[in-house]
PDB file of C-alpha atoms and ligand atoms in Angstrom:
ATOM      1  CA  MET F   1     -11.888  10.495  26.218  1.00  0.00           C
ATOM      2  CA  THR F   2      -9.567  10.952  23.237  1.00  0.00           C
ATOM      3  CA  LEU F   3      -8.006   7.539  23.840  1.00  0.00           C
ATOM      4  CA  PHE F   4     -11.434   5.978  24.290  1.00  0.00           C
ATOM      5  CA  ARG F   5     -12.656   7.427  20.986  1.00  0.00           C
ATOM      6  CA  ALA F   6      -9.499   6.312  19.198  1.00  0.00           C
ATOM      7  CA  VAL F   7      -9.802   2.735  20.476  1.00  0.00           C
ATOM      8  CA  GLN F   8     -13.510   2.742  19.606  1.00  0.00           C
ATOM      9  CA  GLU F   9     -12.779   3.827  16.015  1.00  0.00           C
ATOM     10  CA  ALA F  10      -9.866   1.414  15.663  1.00  0.00           C
ATOM     11  CA  LEU F  11     -12.048  -1.511  16.832  1.00  0.00           C
ATOM     12  CA  ALA F  12     -14.870  -0.395  14.526  1.00  0.00           C
ATOM     13  CA  ASN F  13     -12.328  -0.500  11.689  1.00  0.00           C
ATOM     14  CA  VAL F  14     -11.264  -4.018  12.684  1.00  0.00           C
ATOM     15  CA  ALA F  15     -14.895  -5.140  12.574  1.00  0.00           C
ATOM     16  CA  ARG F  16     -15.597  -3.346   9.318  1.00  0.00           C
ATOM     17  CA  HIS F  17     -12.438  -3.873   7.289  1.00  0.00           C
ATOM     18  CA  ALA F  18      -9.996  -6.375   8.765  1.00  0.00           C
ATOM     19  CA  THR F  19     -11.640  -9.837   8.614  1.00  0.00           C
ATOM     20  CA  ALA F  20      -9.414 -10.558  11.612  1.00  0.00           C
ATOM     21  CA  GLY F  21      -9.172 -13.794  13.576  1.00  0.00           C
ATOM     22  CA  LYS F  22      -7.773 -12.012  16.613  1.00  0.00           C
ATOM     23  CA  THR F  23      -7.594  -8.478  17.898  1.00  0.00           C
ATOM     24  CA  GLY F  24      -5.909  -7.085  20.980  1.00  0.00           C
ATOM     25  CA  VAL F  25      -6.059  -3.836  22.916  1.00  0.00           C
ATOM     26  CA  THR F  26      -3.362  -2.701  25.336  1.00  0.00           C
ATOM     27  CA  LEU F  27      -3.371   0.378  27.542  1.00  0.00           C
ATOM     28  CA  SER F  28       0.060   1.274  28.910  1.00  0.00           C
ATOM     29  CA  TYR F  29       0.820   3.908  31.525  1.00  0.00           C
ATOM     30  CA  MET F  30       4.340   5.279  31.244  1.00  0.00           C
ATOM     31  CA  GLU F  31       5.852   8.085  33.282  1.00  0.00           C
ATOM     32  CA  ASP F  32       4.891  10.896  30.927  1.00  0.00           C
ATOM     33  CA  VAL F  33       2.612   9.298  28.307  1.00  0.00           C
ATOM     34  CA  VAL F  34      -0.333   6.929  28.075  1.00  0.00           C
ATOM     35  CA  VAL F  35      -0.376   4.619  25.061  1.00  0.00           C
ATOM     36  CA  ALA F  36      -3.302   2.673  23.617  1.00  0.00           C
ATOM     37  CA  ASP F  37      -2.480  -0.044  21.073  1.00  0.00           C
ATOM     38  CA  VAL F  38      -5.025  -1.831  18.909  1.00  0.00           C
ATOM     39  CA  ARG F  39      -3.735  -4.618  16.708  1.00  0.00           C
ATOM     40  CA  ASP F  40      -5.336  -7.260  14.536  1.00  0.00           C
ATOM     41  CA  ASP F  41      -4.218 -10.138  12.338  1.00  0.00           C
ATOM     42  CA  GLY F  42      -6.533  -9.242   9.481  1.00  0.00           C
ATOM     43  CA  VAL F  43      -6.094  -8.265   5.856  1.00  0.00           C
ATOM     44  CA  GLY F  44      -4.129  -5.078   6.530  1.00  0.00           C
ATOM     45  CA  PHE F  45      -3.844  -2.133   4.148  1.00  0.00           C
ATOM     46  CA  THR F  46      -1.365   0.392   2.818  1.00  0.00           C
ATOM     47  CA  PRO F  47      -1.614   3.322   5.258  1.00  0.00           C
ATOM     48  CA  SER F  48      -0.680   5.963   2.652  1.00  0.00           C
ATOM     49  CA  ASP F  49      -3.592   4.777   0.449  1.00  0.00           C
ATOM     50  CA  ALA F  50      -6.057   5.300   3.298  1.00  0.00           C
ATOM     51  CA  CYS F  51      -5.500   9.074   3.583  1.00  0.00           C
ATOM     52  CA  GLY F  52      -8.388   9.903   1.297  1.00  0.00           C
ATOM     53  CA  GLY F  53     -10.436   6.940   2.546  1.00  0.00           C
ATOM     54  CA  GLY F  54     -12.849   7.440   5.392  1.00  0.00           C
ATOM     55  CA  PHE F  55     -12.966  10.180   7.961  1.00  0.00           C
ATOM     56  CA  GLY F  56     -12.268   7.874  10.907  1.00  0.00           C
ATOM     57  CA  LEU F  57      -8.466   7.829  10.924  1.00  0.00           C
ATOM     58  CA  THR F  58      -8.279  11.493   9.933  1.00  0.00           C
ATOM     59  CA  ALA F  59     -10.586  12.591  12.770  1.00  0.00           C
ATOM     60  CA  MET F  60      -8.674  10.354  15.179  1.00  0.00           C
ATOM     61  CA  ARG F  61      -5.393  11.979  14.209  1.00  0.00           C
ATOM     62  CA  GLN F  62      -6.841  15.497  14.538  1.00  0.00           C
ATOM     63  CA  ARG F  63      -8.146  14.817  18.049  1.00  0.00           C
ATOM     64  CA  VAL F  64      -4.870  13.260  19.175  1.00  0.00           C
ATOM     65  CA  VAL F  65      -2.672  15.987  17.680  1.00  0.00           C
ATOM     66  CA  ARG F  66      -4.782  18.610  19.481  1.00  0.00           C
ATOM     67  CA  LEU F  67      -3.571  17.053  22.751  1.00  0.00           C
ATOM     68  CA  ALA F  68       0.042  17.074  21.543  1.00  0.00           C
ATOM     69  CA  GLY F  69      -0.219  13.309  21.083  1.00  0.00           C
ATOM     70  CA  ASN F  70       0.763  11.050  18.225  1.00  0.00           C
ATOM     71  CA  ILE F  71      -0.681   8.201  16.149  1.00  0.00           C
ATOM     72  CA  GLU F  72       1.284   5.512  14.397  1.00  0.00           C
ATOM     73  CA  VAL F  73      -0.370   3.183  11.918  1.00  0.00           C
ATOM     74  CA  GLU F  74       1.591   0.095  10.987  1.00  0.00           C
ATOM     75  CA  SER F  75      -0.024  -2.047   8.342  1.00  0.00           C
ATOM     76  CA  ALA F  76       0.578  -3.755   5.032  1.00  0.00           C
ATOM     77  CA  PRO F  77      -1.622  -5.950   2.862  1.00  0.00           C
ATOM     78  CA  GLY F  78      -1.789  -9.437   4.408  1.00  0.00           C
ATOM     79  CA  GLN F  79       0.184  -8.339   7.478  1.00  0.00           C
ATOM     80  CA  GLY F  80      -2.522  -7.210   9.896  1.00  0.00           C
ATOM     81  CA  THR F  81      -2.709  -3.749  11.423  1.00  0.00           C
ATOM     82  CA  ALA F  82      -1.346  -2.070  14.538  1.00  0.00           C
ATOM     83  CA  ILE F  83      -2.494   1.380  15.598  1.00  0.00           C
ATOM     84  CA  SER F  84      -0.700   3.081  18.440  1.00  0.00           C
ATOM     85  CA  VAL F  85      -2.079   6.237  20.042  1.00  0.00           C
ATOM     86  CA  THR F  86       0.097   8.202  22.467  1.00  0.00           C
ATOM     87  CA  VAL F  87      -1.046  11.154  24.576  1.00  0.00           C
ATOM     88  CA  PRO F  88       0.854  13.032  27.276  1.00  0.00           C
ATOM     89  CA  ALA F  89       0.017  11.964  30.833  1.00  0.00           C
ATOM     90  CA  ILE F  90      -0.730  15.150  32.746  1.00  0.00           C
ATOM     91  CA  PRO F  91      -0.649  14.834  36.538  1.00  0.00           C
ATOM     92  CA  ILE F  92      -3.946  15.862  38.163  1.00  0.00           C
ATOM     93  CA  ALA F  93      -2.171  18.470  40.303  1.00  0.00           C
ATOM     94  CA  ALA F  94      -0.772  20.164  37.190  1.00  0.00           C
ATOM     95  CA  GLU F  95      -4.173  20.021  35.482  1.00  0.00           C
ATOM     96  CA  GLN F  96      -5.759  21.841  38.429  1.00  0.00           C
ATOM     97  CA  GLY F  97      -3.084  24.520  38.321  1.00  0.00           C
ATOM     98  CA  ALA F  98      -1.415  23.559  41.616  1.00  0.00           C
ATOM     99  CA  THR F  99       2.330  23.980  41.872  1.00  0.00           C
TER     100      THR F  99
HETATM  101  N1  LIG I   1      -7.869  -2.616  10.947  1.00  0.00           N
HETATM  102  C1  LIG I   1      -7.926  -2.412   9.607  1.00  0.00           C
HETATM  103  N2  LIG I   1      -7.783  -3.440   8.736  1.00  0.00           N
HETATM  104  C2  LIG I   1      -7.827  -3.246   7.402  1.00  0.00           C
HETATM  105  N3  LIG I   1      -8.035  -2.047   6.816  1.00  0.00           N
HETATM  106  C3  LIG I   1      -8.195  -0.981   7.611  1.00  0.00           C
HETATM  107  C4  LIG I   1      -8.159  -1.086   9.042  1.00  0.00           C
HETATM  108  N4  LIG I   1      -8.328   0.148   9.575  1.00  0.00           N
HETATM  109  C5  LIG I   1      -8.459   0.977   8.538  1.00  0.00           C
HETATM  110  N5  LIG I   1      -8.405   0.320   7.344  1.00  0.00           N
HETATM  111  C6  LIG I   1      -8.446   0.914   5.997  1.00  0.00           C
HETATM  112  O1  LIG I   1      -8.253   2.321   6.120  1.00  0.00           O
HETATM  113  C7  LIG I   1      -9.340   3.002   5.533  1.00  0.00           C
HETATM  114  C8  LIG I   1      -9.608   4.302   6.289  1.00  0.00           C
HETATM  115  O2  LIG I   1     -10.173   4.048   7.577  1.00  0.00           O
HETATM  116  P1  LIG I   1     -11.132   5.135   8.196  1.00  0.00           P
HETATM  117  O3  LIG I   1     -10.442   6.461   8.077  1.00  0.00           O
HETATM  118  O4  LIG I   1     -11.539   4.700   9.554  1.00  0.00           O
HETATM  119  O5  LIG I   1     -12.363   5.158   7.196  1.00  0.00           O
HETATM  120  P2  LIG I   1     -13.652   4.199   7.071  1.00  0.00           P
HETATM  121  O6  LIG I   1     -13.621   3.212   8.208  1.00  0.00           O
HETATM  122  O7  LIG I   1     -14.828   5.133   7.158  1.00  0.00           O
HETATM  123  O8  LIG I   1     -13.525   3.553   5.712  1.00  0.00           O
HETATM  124  C9  LIG I   1     -10.485   2.008   5.541  1.00  0.00           C
HETATM  125  O9  LIG I   1     -11.426   2.285   4.538  1.00  0.00           O
HETATM  126  C10 LIG I   1      -9.761   0.700   5.302  1.00  0.00           C
HETATM  127  O10 LIG I   1      -9.491   0.528   3.949  1.00  0.00           O
HETATM  128 MG1  LIG I   2     -13.410   3.827  10.193  1.00  0.00          MG
END
């Protein structure tokens, strides 16, 4: 659900801010993490300037950090944007408390 919300917000940002020609979403399952990437070829922005901007990226980061995950925002004016959200992959057996 956290990954879904993050991708939803990232795509809403592409629609709202990016003026992109293309956008791509990738979901990658690694051994111990799941990573969702959303990238676009739009106008980009300076990530440090966006801290006080909207609540979207801030809320996204809070939800992901609560799961011991991580967000990376790579962007620069004119360079498009790539947002990468990583959360730990917890095996179902461990989640249910089995040994
Ligand atoms: N894909 C993107 N392309 C260009 N700018 C972006 C993108 N995503 C975020 N931004 C910039 O980062 C700011 C903060 O985003 P966010 O926290 O979601 O707030 P909001 O969408 O409510 O403005 C946006 O206002 C915008 O300037
Ligand atoms: Mg937003």
